PDB file of C-alpha atoms in Angstrom:
ATOM      1  CA  MET A  28      27.005 -21.065 -71.735  1.00 77.00           C
ATOM      2  CA  LYS A  29      29.490 -23.076 -69.627  1.00 84.00           C
ATOM      3  CA  LYS A  30      28.783 -26.388 -67.954  1.00 84.00           C
ATOM      4  CA  PHE A  31      28.532 -26.138 -64.182  1.00 83.00           C
ATOM      5  CA  ALA A  32      30.985 -29.044 -63.759  1.00 83.00           C
ATOM      6  CA  ALA A  33      33.628 -27.140 -65.657  1.00 86.00           C
ATOM      7  CA  LEU A  34      33.581 -24.110 -63.344  1.00 87.00           C
ATOM      8  CA  SER A  35      36.706 -23.472 -61.128  1.00 89.00           C
ATOM      9  CA  GLU A  36      36.332 -22.734 -57.457  1.00 90.00           C
ATOM     10  CA  GLN A  37      36.993 -19.062 -58.097  1.00 92.00           C
ATOM     11  CA  GLU A  38      34.180 -19.109 -60.686  1.00 92.00           C
ATOM     12  CA  ILE A  39      31.796 -20.926 -58.374  1.00 91.00           C
ATOM     13  CA  LEU A  40      32.356 -18.335 -55.636  1.00 93.00           C
ATOM     14  CA  ALA A  41      31.814 -15.545 -58.190  1.00 93.00           C
ATOM     15  CA  LEU A  42      28.729 -17.145 -59.357  1.00 92.00           C
ATOM     16  CA  ALA A  43      27.406 -17.659 -55.755  1.00 92.00           C
ATOM     17  CA  ILE A  44      28.073 -14.016 -55.033  1.00 94.00           C
ATOM     18  CA  SER A  45      25.956 -13.083 -58.179  1.00 92.00           C
ATOM     19  CA  LEU A  46      23.174 -15.383 -57.229  1.00 91.00           C
ATOM     20  CA  GLU A  47      22.875 -14.078 -53.704  1.00 91.00           C
ATOM     21  CA  GLU A  48      22.862 -10.479 -54.966  1.00 92.00           C
ATOM     22  CA  GLU A  49      20.215 -11.352 -57.518  1.00 91.00           C
ATOM     23  CA  ASP A  50      18.099 -13.133 -54.782  1.00 89.00           C
ATOM     24  CA  GLU A  51      18.503 -10.231 -52.458  1.00 90.00           C
ATOM     25  CA  ARG A  52      17.228  -7.744 -55.121  1.00 90.00           C
ATOM     26  CA  VAL A  53      14.354 -10.018 -56.026  1.00 89.00           C
ATOM     27  CA  TYR A  54      13.213 -10.238 -52.432  1.00 89.00           C
ATOM     28  CA  ALA A  55      13.561  -6.473 -52.180  1.00 90.00           C
ATOM     29  CA  ASP A  56      11.259  -6.163 -55.369  1.00 88.00           C
ATOM     30  CA  PHE A  57       8.756  -8.645 -53.817  1.00 87.00           C
ATOM     31  CA  SER A  58       8.683  -6.554 -50.559  1.00 87.00           C
ATOM     32  CA  GLU A  59       8.309  -3.262 -52.244  1.00 87.00           C
ATOM     33  CA  GLY A  60       5.533  -4.538 -54.685  1.00 84.00           C
ATOM     34  CA  LEU A  61       3.556  -6.086 -51.861  1.00 82.00           C
ATOM     35  CA  ARG A  62       4.077  -3.417 -49.252  1.00 82.00           C
ATOM     36  CA  ALA A  63       0.927  -1.350 -50.039  1.00 76.00           C
ATOM     37  CA  ASP A  64      -1.550  -4.187 -50.027  1.00 74.00           C
ATOM     38  CA  TYR A  65       0.292  -6.887 -47.949  1.00 78.00           C
ATOM     39  CA  PRO A  66       2.607  -5.275 -45.501  1.00 81.00           C
ATOM     40  CA  ALA A  67       2.928  -8.430 -43.280  1.00 78.00           C
ATOM     41  CA  THR A  68       4.188 -10.513 -46.229  1.00 80.00           C
ATOM     42  CA  ALA A  69       6.406  -7.686 -47.297  1.00 84.00           C
ATOM     43  CA  ALA A  70       7.984  -7.816 -43.884  1.00 83.00           C
ATOM     44  CA  ILE A  71       8.701 -11.513 -44.330  1.00 82.00           C
ATOM     45  CA  PHE A  72      10.564 -10.846 -47.576  1.00 86.00           C
ATOM     46  CA  ASP A  73      12.534  -8.051 -45.897  1.00 88.00           C
ATOM     47  CA  GLY A  74      13.773 -10.733 -43.483  1.00 85.00           C
ATOM     48  CA  MET A  75      14.606 -13.010 -46.166  1.00 85.00           C
ATOM     49  CA  ARG A  76      16.497 -10.229 -48.039  1.00 88.00           C
ATOM     50  CA  LEU A  77      18.597  -9.490 -44.966  1.00 89.00           C
ATOM     51  CA  GLU A  78      19.611 -13.110 -44.772  1.00 87.00           C
ATOM     52  CA  GLU A  79      20.818 -13.100 -48.371  1.00 89.00           C
ATOM     53  CA  VAL A  80      22.770  -9.980 -47.490  1.00 92.00           C
ATOM     54  CA  GLY A  81      24.578 -11.914 -44.806  1.00 91.00           C
ATOM     55  CA  HIS A  82      25.225 -14.832 -47.172  1.00 91.00           C
ATOM     56  CA  ARG A  83      26.790 -12.590 -49.876  1.00 92.00           C
ATOM     57  CA  ARG A  84      29.048 -10.921 -47.258  1.00 94.00           C
ATOM     58  CA  ARG A  85      30.497 -14.243 -46.234  1.00 94.00           C
ATOM     59  CA  LEU A  86      31.036 -15.201 -49.705  1.00 94.00           C
ATOM     60  CA  LEU A  87      32.784 -11.928 -50.464  1.00 94.00           C
ATOM     61  CA  ASP A  88      35.021 -12.285 -47.459  1.00 94.00           C
ATOM     62  CA  LEU A  89      36.192 -15.791 -48.483  1.00 93.00           C
ATOM     63  CA  TYR A  90      36.620 -14.809 -52.038  1.00 94.00           C
ATOM     64  CA  ARG A  91      38.966 -11.945 -51.187  1.00 93.00           C
ATOM     65  CA  GLN A  92      40.998 -14.181 -48.840  1.00 93.00           C
ATOM     66  CA  LYS A  93      41.446 -16.759 -51.653  1.00 92.00           C
ATOM     67  CA  PHE A  94      41.496 -14.845 -54.889  1.00 93.00           C
ATOM     68  CA  GLY A  95      41.835 -11.078 -54.264  1.00 92.00           C
ATOM     69  CA  GLU A  96      39.616  -8.109 -54.985  1.00 92.00           C
ATOM     70  CA  HIS A  97      38.593  -8.670 -58.639  1.00 93.00           C
ATOM     71  CA  ILE A  98      35.420 -10.619 -58.962  1.00 92.00           C
ATOM     72  CA  PRO A  99      34.530 -11.713 -62.530  1.00 91.00           C
ATOM     73  CA  LEU A 100      30.898 -11.188 -63.463  1.00 90.00           C
ATOM     74  CA  ILE A 101      29.371 -14.639 -63.888  1.00 89.00           C
ATOM     75  CA  ARG A 102      25.555 -14.775 -63.989  1.00 88.00           C
ATOM     76  CA  ARG A 103      23.041 -17.518 -63.918  1.00 84.00           C
ATOM     77  CA  GLN A 104      22.318 -17.212 -67.678  1.00 84.00           C
ATOM     78  CA  ASP A 105      26.035 -17.847 -68.360  1.00 87.00           C
ATOM     79  CA  VAL A 106      25.930 -21.384 -66.779  1.00 86.00           C
ATOM     80  CA  LYS A 107      23.863 -24.400 -67.931  1.00 80.00           C
ATOM     81  CA  GLY A 108      21.254 -25.873 -65.709  1.00 73.00           C
ATOM     82  CA  PHE A 109      19.633 -22.670 -64.130  1.00 75.00           C
ATOM     83  CA  VAL A 110      16.003 -21.989 -64.594  1.00 65.00           C
ATOM     84  CA  GLN A 111      15.402 -18.670 -66.368  1.00 68.00           C
ATOM     85  CA  ARG A 112      13.258 -16.271 -64.267  1.00 71.00           C
ATOM     86  CA  ARG A 113      10.797 -13.777 -65.569  1.00 69.00           C
ATOM     87  CA  PRO A 114      11.883 -10.208 -64.642  1.00 71.00           C
ATOM     88  CA  ILE A 115       9.957  -8.974 -61.610  1.00 71.00           C
ATOM     89  CA  TRP A 116       9.683  -5.427 -63.001  1.00 66.00           C
ATOM     90  CA  LEU A 117       7.698  -6.727 -65.943  1.00 66.00           C
ATOM     91  CA  VAL A 118       5.033  -8.287 -63.567  1.00 65.00           C
ATOM     92  CA  ARG A 119       2.748  -5.749 -62.101  1.00 65.00           C
ATOM     93  CA  PRO A 120       0.742  -5.972 -59.941  1.00 63.00           C
ATOM     94  CA  LEU A 121       2.271  -8.761 -58.008  1.00 70.00           C
ATOM     95  CA  LYS A 122       0.007 -11.683 -57.118  1.00 71.00           C
ATOM     96  CA  LEU A 123       0.570 -12.884 -53.529  1.00 70.00           C
ATOM     97  CA  GLU A 124       0.282 -16.654 -54.245  1.00 70.00           C
ATOM     98  CA  SER A 125       2.569 -16.521 -57.275  1.00 72.00           C
ATOM     99  CA  VAL A 126       5.108 -14.543 -55.354  1.00 79.00           C
ATOM    100  CA  ARG A 127       5.183 -17.069 -52.539  1.00 75.00           C
ATOM    101  CA  ASN A 128       5.527 -19.972 -55.030  1.00 72.00           C
ATOM    102  CA  GLN A 129       8.385 -18.188 -56.851  1.00 78.00           C
ATOM    103  CA  ALA A 130      10.213 -17.583 -53.518  1.00 79.00           C
ATOM    104  CA  ALA A 131       9.894 -21.208 -52.627  1.00 76.00           C
ATOM    105  CA  ALA A 132      11.318 -22.241 -56.009  1.00 76.00           C
ATOM    106  CA  MET A 133      14.188 -19.734 -55.609  1.00 81.00           C
ATOM    107  CA  GLU A 134      15.082 -21.242 -52.250  1.00 80.00           C
ATOM    108  CA  GLU A 135      15.050 -24.811 -53.637  1.00 79.00           C
ATOM    109  CA  GLU A 136      17.234 -23.810 -56.565  1.00 82.00           C
ATOM    110  CA  THR A 137      19.798 -22.099 -54.446  1.00 84.00           C
ATOM    111  CA  ARG A 138      19.948 -24.929 -51.919  1.00 84.00           C
ATOM    112  CA  ARG A 139      20.664 -27.374 -54.727  1.00 85.00           C
ATOM    113  CA  PHE A 140      23.198 -25.148 -56.193  1.00 88.00           C
ATOM    114  CA  TYR A 141      25.203 -25.036 -52.900  1.00 90.00           C
ATOM    115  CA  GLU A 142      24.948 -28.750 -52.395  1.00 88.00           C
ATOM    116  CA  ILE A 143      26.365 -29.486 -55.863  1.00 88.00           C
ATOM    117  CA  ALA A 144      29.004 -26.760 -55.609  1.00 89.00           C
ATOM    118  CA  ALA A 145      30.185 -28.060 -52.187  1.00 89.00           C
ATOM    119  CA  ALA A 146      30.349 -31.626 -53.600  1.00 87.00           C
ATOM    120  CA  ASN A 147      32.629 -30.435 -56.393  1.00 84.00           C
ATOM    121  CA  ALA A 148      34.919 -28.090 -54.311  1.00 86.00           C
ATOM    122  CA  THR A 149      38.371 -29.327 -53.309  1.00 87.00           C
ATOM    123  CA  ASP A 150      39.401 -26.433 -51.093  1.00 88.00           C
ATOM    124  CA  VAL A 151      38.375 -27.289 -47.365  1.00 90.00           C
ATOM    125  CA  SER A 152      37.356 -23.758 -46.534  1.00 91.00           C
ATOM    126  CA  VAL A 153      35.353 -23.238 -49.745  1.00 90.00           C
ATOM    127  CA  ARG A 154      33.570 -26.563 -49.330  1.00 91.00           C
ATOM    128  CA  GLN A 155      32.843 -25.680 -45.664  1.00 92.00           C
ATOM    129  CA  LEU A 156      31.200 -22.453 -46.461  1.00 91.00           C
ATOM    130  CA  LEU A 157      29.210 -23.862 -49.363  1.00 91.00           C
ATOM    131  CA  ASP A 158      27.989 -26.661 -47.076  1.00 91.00           C
ATOM    132  CA  ASP A 159      27.019 -24.128 -44.354  1.00 89.00           C
ATOM    133  CA  LEU A 160      25.131 -22.052 -46.876  1.00 89.00           C
ATOM    134  CA  ALA A 161      23.314 -25.111 -48.241  1.00 86.00           C
ATOM    135  CA  LEU A 162      22.194 -25.928 -44.673  1.00 84.00           C
ATOM    136  CA  GLU A 163      21.023 -22.375 -44.218  1.00 83.00           C
ATOM    137  CA  GLU A 164      19.200 -22.293 -47.472  1.00 79.00           C
ATOM    138  CA  ARG A 165      17.389 -25.476 -46.311  1.00 76.00           C
ATOM    139  CA  ALA A 166      16.552 -23.719 -43.062  1.00 72.00           C
ATOM    140  CA  HIS A 167      15.619 -20.502 -44.972  1.00 67.00           C
ATOM    141  CA  LYS A 168      12.243 -22.034 -45.899  1.00 61.00           C
ATOM    142  CA  ASN A 169      11.703 -22.864 -42.229  1.00 61.00           C
ATOM    143  CA  ARG A 170      12.697 -19.272 -41.399  1.00 56.00           C
ATOM    144  CA  ALA A 171      10.113 -17.942 -43.807  1.00 56.00           C
ATOM    145  CA  GLU A 172       7.420 -20.234 -42.427  1.00 57.00           C
ATOM    146  CA  ALA A 173       8.434 -19.036 -38.848  1.00 56.00           C
ATOM    147  CA  LEU A 174       8.121 -15.477 -39.830  1.00 50.00           C
ATOM    148  CA  GLU A 175       4.785 -16.057 -41.605  1.00 55.00           C
ATOM    149  CA  LYS A 176       3.553 -17.933 -38.454  1.00 57.00           C
ATOM    150  CA  ASP A 177       4.435 -14.907 -36.294  1.00 53.00           C
ATOM    151  CA  LYS A 178       2.496 -12.736 -38.706  1.00 51.00           C
ATOM    152  CA  GLN A 179      -0.473 -15.145 -38.709  1.00 52.00           C
ATOM    153  CA  GLU A 180      -0.555 -15.202 -34.836  1.00 49.00           C
ATOM    154  CA  GLY A 181      -0.697 -11.445 -34.861  1.00 50.00           C
ATOM    155  CA  GLY A 182      -3.607 -11.569 -37.406  1.00 54.00           C
ATOM    156  CA  ASP A 183      -1.673  -9.745 -40.097  1.00 54.00           C
ATOM    157  CA  ILE A 184      -1.779 -12.552 -42.629  1.00 55.00           C
ATOM    158  CA  GLN A 185      -5.441 -13.099 -42.090  1.00 60.00           C
ATOM    159  CA  LYS A 186      -6.036  -9.397 -42.684  1.00 59.00           C
ATOM    160  CA  GLU A 187      -4.024  -9.662 -45.917  1.00 57.00           C
ATOM    161  CA  GLU A 188      -6.151 -12.544 -47.017  1.00 61.00           C
ATOM    162  CA  GLU A 189      -9.255 -10.643 -46.367  1.00 63.00           C
ATOM    163  CA  ALA A 190      -7.877  -7.646 -48.311  1.00 59.00           C
ATOM    164  CA  ARG A 191      -7.093 -10.009 -51.249  1.00 61.00           C
ATOM    165  CA  LYS A 192     -10.672 -11.316 -51.268  1.00 67.00           C
ATOM    166  CA  LYS A 193     -12.005  -7.789 -51.079  1.00 65.00           C
ATOM    167  CA  LEU A 194      -9.786  -6.733 -54.020  1.00 65.00           C
ATOM    168  CA  PHE A 195     -11.045  -9.851 -55.992  1.00 70.00           C
ATOM    169  CA  VAL A 196     -14.561  -8.874 -55.371  1.00 70.00           C
ATOM    170  CA  LEU A 197     -14.111  -5.306 -56.326  1.00 69.00           C
ATOM    171  CA  GLN A 198     -11.972  -5.920 -59.500  1.00 72.00           C
ATOM    172  CA  ILE A 199     -13.624  -9.092 -60.797  1.00 77.00           C
ATOM    173  CA  ILE A 200     -16.859 -10.174 -59.159  1.00 78.00           C
ATOM    174  CA  GLN A 201     -18.665  -6.780 -59.052  1.00 79.00           C
ATOM    175  CA  PRO A 202     -18.138  -5.925 -62.663  1.00 82.00           C
ATOM    176  CA  GLY A 203     -18.698  -9.487 -63.764  1.00 80.00           C
ATOM    177  CA  LEU A 204     -22.003  -9.743 -61.780  1.00 79.00           C
ATOM    178  CA  ALA A 205     -23.204  -6.320 -63.018  1.00 80.00           C
ATOM    179  CA  GLY A 206     -22.540  -7.536 -66.658  1.00 81.00           C
ATOM    180  CA  LEU A 207     -24.163 -10.932 -66.129  1.00 81.00           C
ATOM    181  CA  MET A 208     -27.322  -9.422 -64.553  1.00 81.00           C
ATOM    182  CA  ASP A 209     -27.550  -6.771 -67.370  1.00 80.00           C
ATOM    183  CA  GLY A 210     -26.960  -9.280 -70.123  1.00 80.00           C
ATOM    184  CA  SER A 211     -29.224 -11.969 -68.691  1.00 80.00           C
ATOM    185  CA  VAL A 212     -32.187  -9.695 -67.800  1.00 79.00           C
ATOM    186  CA  SER A 213     -32.028  -6.752 -70.334  1.00 79.00           C
ATOM    187  CA  THR A 214     -31.828  -9.085 -73.278  1.00 82.00           C
ATOM    188  CA  LEU A 215     -34.954 -11.079 -72.330  1.00 79.00           C
ATOM    189  CA  ALA A 216     -37.361  -8.472 -73.736  1.00 82.00           C
ATOM    190  CA  PRO A 217     -35.865  -8.173 -77.258  1.00 84.00           C
ATOM    191  CA  VAL A 218     -35.315 -11.932 -77.617  1.00 85.00           C
ATOM    192  CA  PHE A 219     -38.603 -13.095 -76.625  1.00 84.00           C
ATOM    193  CA  ALA A 220     -40.456 -10.115 -78.237  1.00 85.00           C
ATOM    194  CA  ALA A 221     -38.894 -11.026 -81.569  1.00 85.00           C
ATOM    195  CA  ALA A 222     -39.554 -14.740 -81.052  1.00 84.00           C
ATOM    196  CA  PHE A 223     -43.286 -14.297 -80.231  1.00 84.00           C
ATOM    197  CA  ALA A 224     -43.742 -11.497 -82.929  1.00 84.00           C
ATOM    198  CA  THR A 225     -42.322 -13.495 -85.769  1.00 86.00           C
ATOM    199  CA  ARG A 226     -42.419 -17.112 -84.645  1.00 85.00           C
ATOM    200  CA  ASN A 227     -39.124 -17.342 -86.581  1.00 89.00           C
ATOM    201  CA  THR A 228     -36.242 -18.806 -84.611  1.00 89.00           C
ATOM    202  CA  TRP A 229     -33.595 -17.364 -86.743  1.00 91.00           C
ATOM    203  CA  THR A 230     -34.974 -13.898 -86.508  1.00 90.00           C
ATOM    204  CA  ALA A 231     -35.046 -14.252 -82.637  1.00 87.00           C
ATOM    205  CA  PHE A 232     -31.421 -15.569 -82.739  1.00 91.00           C
ATOM    206  CA  VAL A 233     -30.190 -12.554 -84.826  1.00 91.00           C
ATOM    207  CA  VAL A 234     -32.034 -10.136 -82.583  1.00 89.00           C
ATOM    208  CA  GLY A 235     -30.672 -11.733 -79.569  1.00 86.00           C
ATOM    209  CA  LEU A 236     -27.202 -11.967 -80.764  1.00 89.00           C
ATOM    210  CA  ALA A 237     -27.225  -8.246 -81.816  1.00 90.00           C
ATOM    211  CA  ALA A 238     -28.610  -7.239 -78.333  1.00 87.00           C
ATOM    212  CA  SER A 239     -26.080  -9.406 -76.462  1.00 88.00           C
ATOM    213  CA  VAL A 240     -23.045  -8.141 -78.381  1.00 88.00           C
ATOM    214  CA  GLY A 241     -24.271  -4.576 -78.379  1.00 88.00           C
ATOM    215  CA  ALA A 242     -25.055  -4.649 -74.627  1.00 85.00           C
ATOM    216  CA  GLY A 243     -21.640  -6.223 -73.961  1.00 86.00           C
ATOM    217  CA  ILE A 244     -19.768  -3.378 -75.838  1.00 88.00           C
ATOM    218  CA  SER A 245     -21.793  -0.737 -74.145  1.00 86.00           C
ATOM    219  CA  MET A 246     -21.491  -2.147 -70.602  1.00 85.00           C
ATOM    220  CA  GLY A 247     -17.679  -2.729 -71.214  1.00 85.00           C
ATOM    221  CA  PHE A 248     -17.054   0.878 -72.169  1.00 85.00           C
ATOM    222  CA  ALA A 249     -19.368   2.118 -69.346  1.00 82.00           C
ATOM    223  CA  GLU A 250     -17.500   0.163 -66.732  1.00 78.00           C
ATOM    224  CA  ALA A 251     -14.026   1.011 -68.099  1.00 79.00           C
ATOM    225  CA  LEU A 252     -14.839   4.753 -68.150  1.00 78.00           C
ATOM    226  CA  SER A 253     -16.626   4.843 -64.834  1.00 69.00           C
ATOM    227  CA  ASP A 254     -13.298   5.315 -62.861  1.00 61.00           C
ATOM    228  CA  ASP A 255      -9.647   4.603 -63.257  1.00 60.00           C
ATOM    229  CA  GLY A 256      -9.399   2.661 -60.008  1.00 57.00           C
ATOM    230  CA  THR A 257      -6.983   5.027 -58.293  1.00 52.00           C
ATOM    231  CA  LEU A 258      -9.178   6.139 -55.506  1.00 44.00           C
ATOM    232  CA  THR A 259     -11.725   3.328 -55.374  1.00 50.00           C
ATOM    233  CA  GLY A 260      -9.134   0.458 -55.452  1.00 54.00           C
ATOM    234  CA  ARG A 261     -11.263  -1.227 -58.107  1.00 59.00           C
ATOM    235  CA  GLY A 262      -8.280  -2.125 -60.278  1.00 63.00           C
ATOM    236  CA  HIS A 263      -7.337  -1.399 -63.931  1.00 71.00           C
ATOM    237  CA  PRO A 264     -10.337  -0.034 -65.883  1.00 78.00           C
ATOM    238  CA  LEU A 265      -9.443  -2.081 -68.932  1.00 82.00           C
ATOM    239  CA  LEU A 266      -9.734  -5.337 -67.005  1.00 80.00           C
ATOM    240  CA  ARG A 267     -12.999  -4.338 -65.301  1.00 80.00           C
ATOM    241  CA  GLY A 268     -14.421  -3.262 -68.604  1.00 84.00           C
ATOM    242  CA  PHE A 269     -13.292  -6.513 -70.366  1.00 87.00           C
ATOM    243  CA  VAL A 270     -14.875  -8.683 -67.597  1.00 85.00           C
ATOM    244  CA  CYS A 271     -18.090  -6.628 -67.474  1.00 85.00           C
ATOM    245  CA  GLY A 272     -18.487  -6.615 -71.266  1.00 87.00           C
ATOM    246  CA  LEU A 273     -17.808 -10.364 -71.645  1.00 89.00           C
ATOM    247  CA  MET A 274     -20.137 -11.414 -68.939  1.00 87.00           C
ATOM    248  CA  THR A 275     -22.848  -9.084 -70.347  1.00 87.00           C
ATOM    249  CA  ALA A 276     -22.530 -10.659 -73.748  1.00 88.00           C
ATOM    250  CA  LEU A 277     -22.473 -14.212 -72.331  1.00 87.00           C
ATOM    251  CA  GLY A 278     -25.483 -13.503 -70.228  1.00 84.00           C
ATOM    252  CA  GLY A 279     -27.551 -12.565 -73.383  1.00 85.00           C
ATOM    253  CA  ILE A 280     -26.165 -15.176 -75.596  1.00 87.00           C
ATOM    254  CA  GLY A 281     -27.038 -17.982 -73.256  1.00 86.00           C
ATOM    255  CA  HIS A 282     -30.806 -17.755 -73.851  1.00 84.00           C
ATOM    256  CA  THR A 283     -30.236 -16.765 -77.460  1.00 88.00           C
ATOM    257  CA  MET A 284     -28.466 -19.826 -78.637  1.00 89.00           C
ATOM    258  CA  PRO A 285     -31.491 -22.189 -78.392  1.00 90.00           C
ATOM    259  CA  TYR A 286     -33.086 -20.345 -81.165  1.00 89.00           C
ATOM    260  CA  LEU A 287     -30.636 -21.931 -83.586  1.00 89.00           C
ATOM    261  CA  ILE A 288     -33.071 -24.821 -83.263  1.00 90.00           C
ATOM    262  CA  LYS A 289     -35.739 -24.572 -86.113  1.00 87.00           C
ATOM    263  CA  SER A 290     -38.710 -25.684 -83.807  1.00 90.00           C
ATOM    264  CA  PHE A 291     -40.147 -22.588 -82.180  1.00 87.00           C
ATOM    265  CA  SER A 292     -41.778 -24.409 -79.305  1.00 88.00           C
ATOM    266  CA  LEU A 293     -38.660 -26.492 -78.504  1.00 91.00           C
ATOM    267  CA  ALA A 294     -36.245 -23.533 -78.828  1.00 89.00           C
ATOM    268  CA  THR A 295     -38.485 -21.341 -76.534  1.00 87.00           C
ATOM    269  CA  SER A 296     -38.775 -24.072 -73.946  1.00 89.00           C
ATOM    270  CA  ILE A 297     -35.041 -24.565 -73.881  1.00 91.00           C
ATOM    271  CA  ALA A 298     -34.433 -20.726 -73.730  1.00 87.00           C
ATOM    272  CA  VAL A 299     -36.792 -20.499 -70.677  1.00 86.00           C
ATOM    273  CA  VAL A 300     -34.739 -23.211 -68.904  1.00 89.00           C
ATOM    274  CA  VAL A 301     -31.554 -21.376 -69.770  1.00 88.00           C
ATOM    275  CA  VAL A 302     -32.965 -18.193 -68.251  1.00 85.00           C
ATOM    276  CA  LEU A 303     -33.775 -19.978 -65.029  1.00 85.00           C
ATOM    277  CA  ILE A 304     -30.210 -21.358 -64.832  1.00 88.00           C
ATOM    278  CA  GLU A 305     -28.846 -17.843 -65.460  1.00 84.00           C
ATOM    279  CA  LEU A 306     -30.987 -16.304 -62.724  1.00 83.00           C
ATOM    280  CA  SER A 307     -29.941 -19.211 -60.351  1.00 85.00           C
ATOM    281  CA  VAL A 308     -26.355 -18.438 -61.078  1.00 85.00           C
ATOM    282  CA  ILE A 309     -26.742 -14.747 -60.465  1.00 83.00           C
ATOM    283  CA  THR A 310     -28.457 -15.540 -57.104  1.00 84.00           C
ATOM    284  CA  TRP A 311     -25.664 -17.867 -56.123  1.00 83.00           C
ATOM    285  CA  VAL A 312     -22.971 -15.263 -56.939  1.00 81.00           C
ATOM    286  CA  ARG A 313     -24.744 -12.544 -55.054  1.00 78.00           C
ATOM    287  CA  HIS A 314     -25.074 -14.775 -51.964  1.00 77.00           C
ATOM    288  CA  ARG A 315     -21.640 -16.140 -52.183  1.00 76.00           C
ATOM    289  CA  PHE A 316     -19.660 -12.966 -52.840  1.00 72.00           C
ATOM    290  CA  MET A 317     -21.857 -10.070 -51.912  1.00 68.00           C
ATOM    291  CA  GLU A 318     -23.296 -11.767 -48.743  1.00 67.00           C
ATOM    292  CA  THR A 319     -26.898 -11.207 -49.900  1.00 73.00           C
ATOM    293  CA  PRO A 320     -29.363 -13.607 -48.107  1.00 78.00           C
ATOM    294  CA  VAL A 321     -30.365 -16.323 -50.560  1.00 75.00           C
ATOM    295  CA  PHE A 322     -34.184 -15.701 -50.334  1.00 77.00           C
ATOM    296  CA  SER A 323     -33.691 -11.922 -50.864  1.00 76.00           C
ATOM    297  CA  ALA A 324     -31.320 -12.462 -53.683  1.00 70.00           C
ATOM    298  CA  ALA A 325     -33.534 -14.987 -55.444  1.00 75.00           C
ATOM    299  CA  LEU A 326     -36.626 -12.677 -55.018  1.00 75.00           C
ATOM    300  CA  GLN A 327     -34.935  -9.744 -56.412  1.00 71.00           C
ATOM    301  CA  VAL A 328     -33.444 -11.522 -59.344  1.00 72.00           C
ATOM    302  CA  ALA A 329     -36.522 -13.583 -60.111  1.00 74.00           C
ATOM    303  CA  LEU A 330     -38.893 -10.575 -59.865  1.00 76.00           C
ATOM    304  CA  GLY A 331     -36.807  -8.461 -62.140  1.00 73.00           C
ATOM    305  CA  GLY A 332     -36.358 -11.340 -64.613  1.00 71.00           C
ATOM    306  CA  ALA A 333     -40.063 -12.190 -64.595  1.00 76.00           C
ATOM    307  CA  ILE A 334     -41.197  -8.541 -65.295  1.00 80.00           C
ATOM    308  CA  VAL A 335     -38.763  -8.173 -68.355  1.00 74.00           C
ATOM    309  CA  PHE A 336     -39.668 -11.612 -69.597  1.00 69.00           C
ATOM    310  CA  ALA A 337     -43.344 -10.877 -69.424  1.00 79.00           C
ATOM    311  CA  THR A 338     -42.774  -7.473 -71.023  1.00 78.00           C
ATOM    312  CA  GLY A 339     -41.028  -9.061 -74.038  1.00 68.00           C
ATOM    313  CA  VAL A 340     -43.795 -11.794 -74.469  1.00 71.00           C
ATOM    314  CA  LEU A 341     -46.522  -9.134 -74.198  1.00 81.00           C
ATOM    315  CA  ILE A 342     -44.948  -6.785 -76.740  1.00 79.00           C
ATOM    316  CA  GLY A 343     -44.221  -9.762 -79.038  1.00 69.00           C
ATOM    317  CA  SER A 344     -47.765 -11.037 -78.978  1.00 73.00           C
ATOM    318  CA  MET A 345     -49.321  -7.672 -79.812  1.00 69.00           C
TER     319      MET A 345
END
């Protein structure tokens, strides 16, 4: 790698051309990756890509005037001081917020490059162009904000945010909630049945652990195999299966852990409190993300939990 200060003006222009081409292609990747789910943001990156095309054209014109047709291939990784970027084609699907943050970092880095390059340039025309591009890169952020404001006023960005929230609910909240409900409620019967039947906390713990892990594996596979997400838009099946399985296991292990305590009465009392907390969390999630009225959600969850809990105690007491 070569130090930036050691670059000649020819090499600086060649590097600038390479940087503009790279930024242009990155913005094109952003636009293409976001177009299906976030068309308004994709249009913003289309506009930014076109501006980079204009910058590269001006750099090419000046380079030909000064140094001829041959442009040496100098890339960011050949010069010290540049932040290495993760390849966009390896990141799928693109996350809206991370893309916007990366674009802002790109603009800041390019602006600083032009300011330092202009300060080191001795040729008047080269320094003038680099100064102009530094100013335009500084205004580029304002341009992106203006484009985004136009989309916001038209309601496009708001629609995208709503779509993103909907995807989050479909891909994470729904499978996670299904798992938490199944793990918290379905394992109540075997855990408390074993506890009241044996009065042995270790036995209750082992039964609860086995029921929780088994239920987690079962629910994870069931969710992953339910659909591939192509038609429903529910996301990658492996992710949904992992989330569902994990939350199922956690839901059961929560009220199983107290039975590591040797005292049966103390362990059972703590387990009952944990169950109430679990049911409260389920109620809140249903209200917060599924828009279920609080009273209705609480009644449904509490009724189901009470029935399963009573069934386990009844069977264990026989």
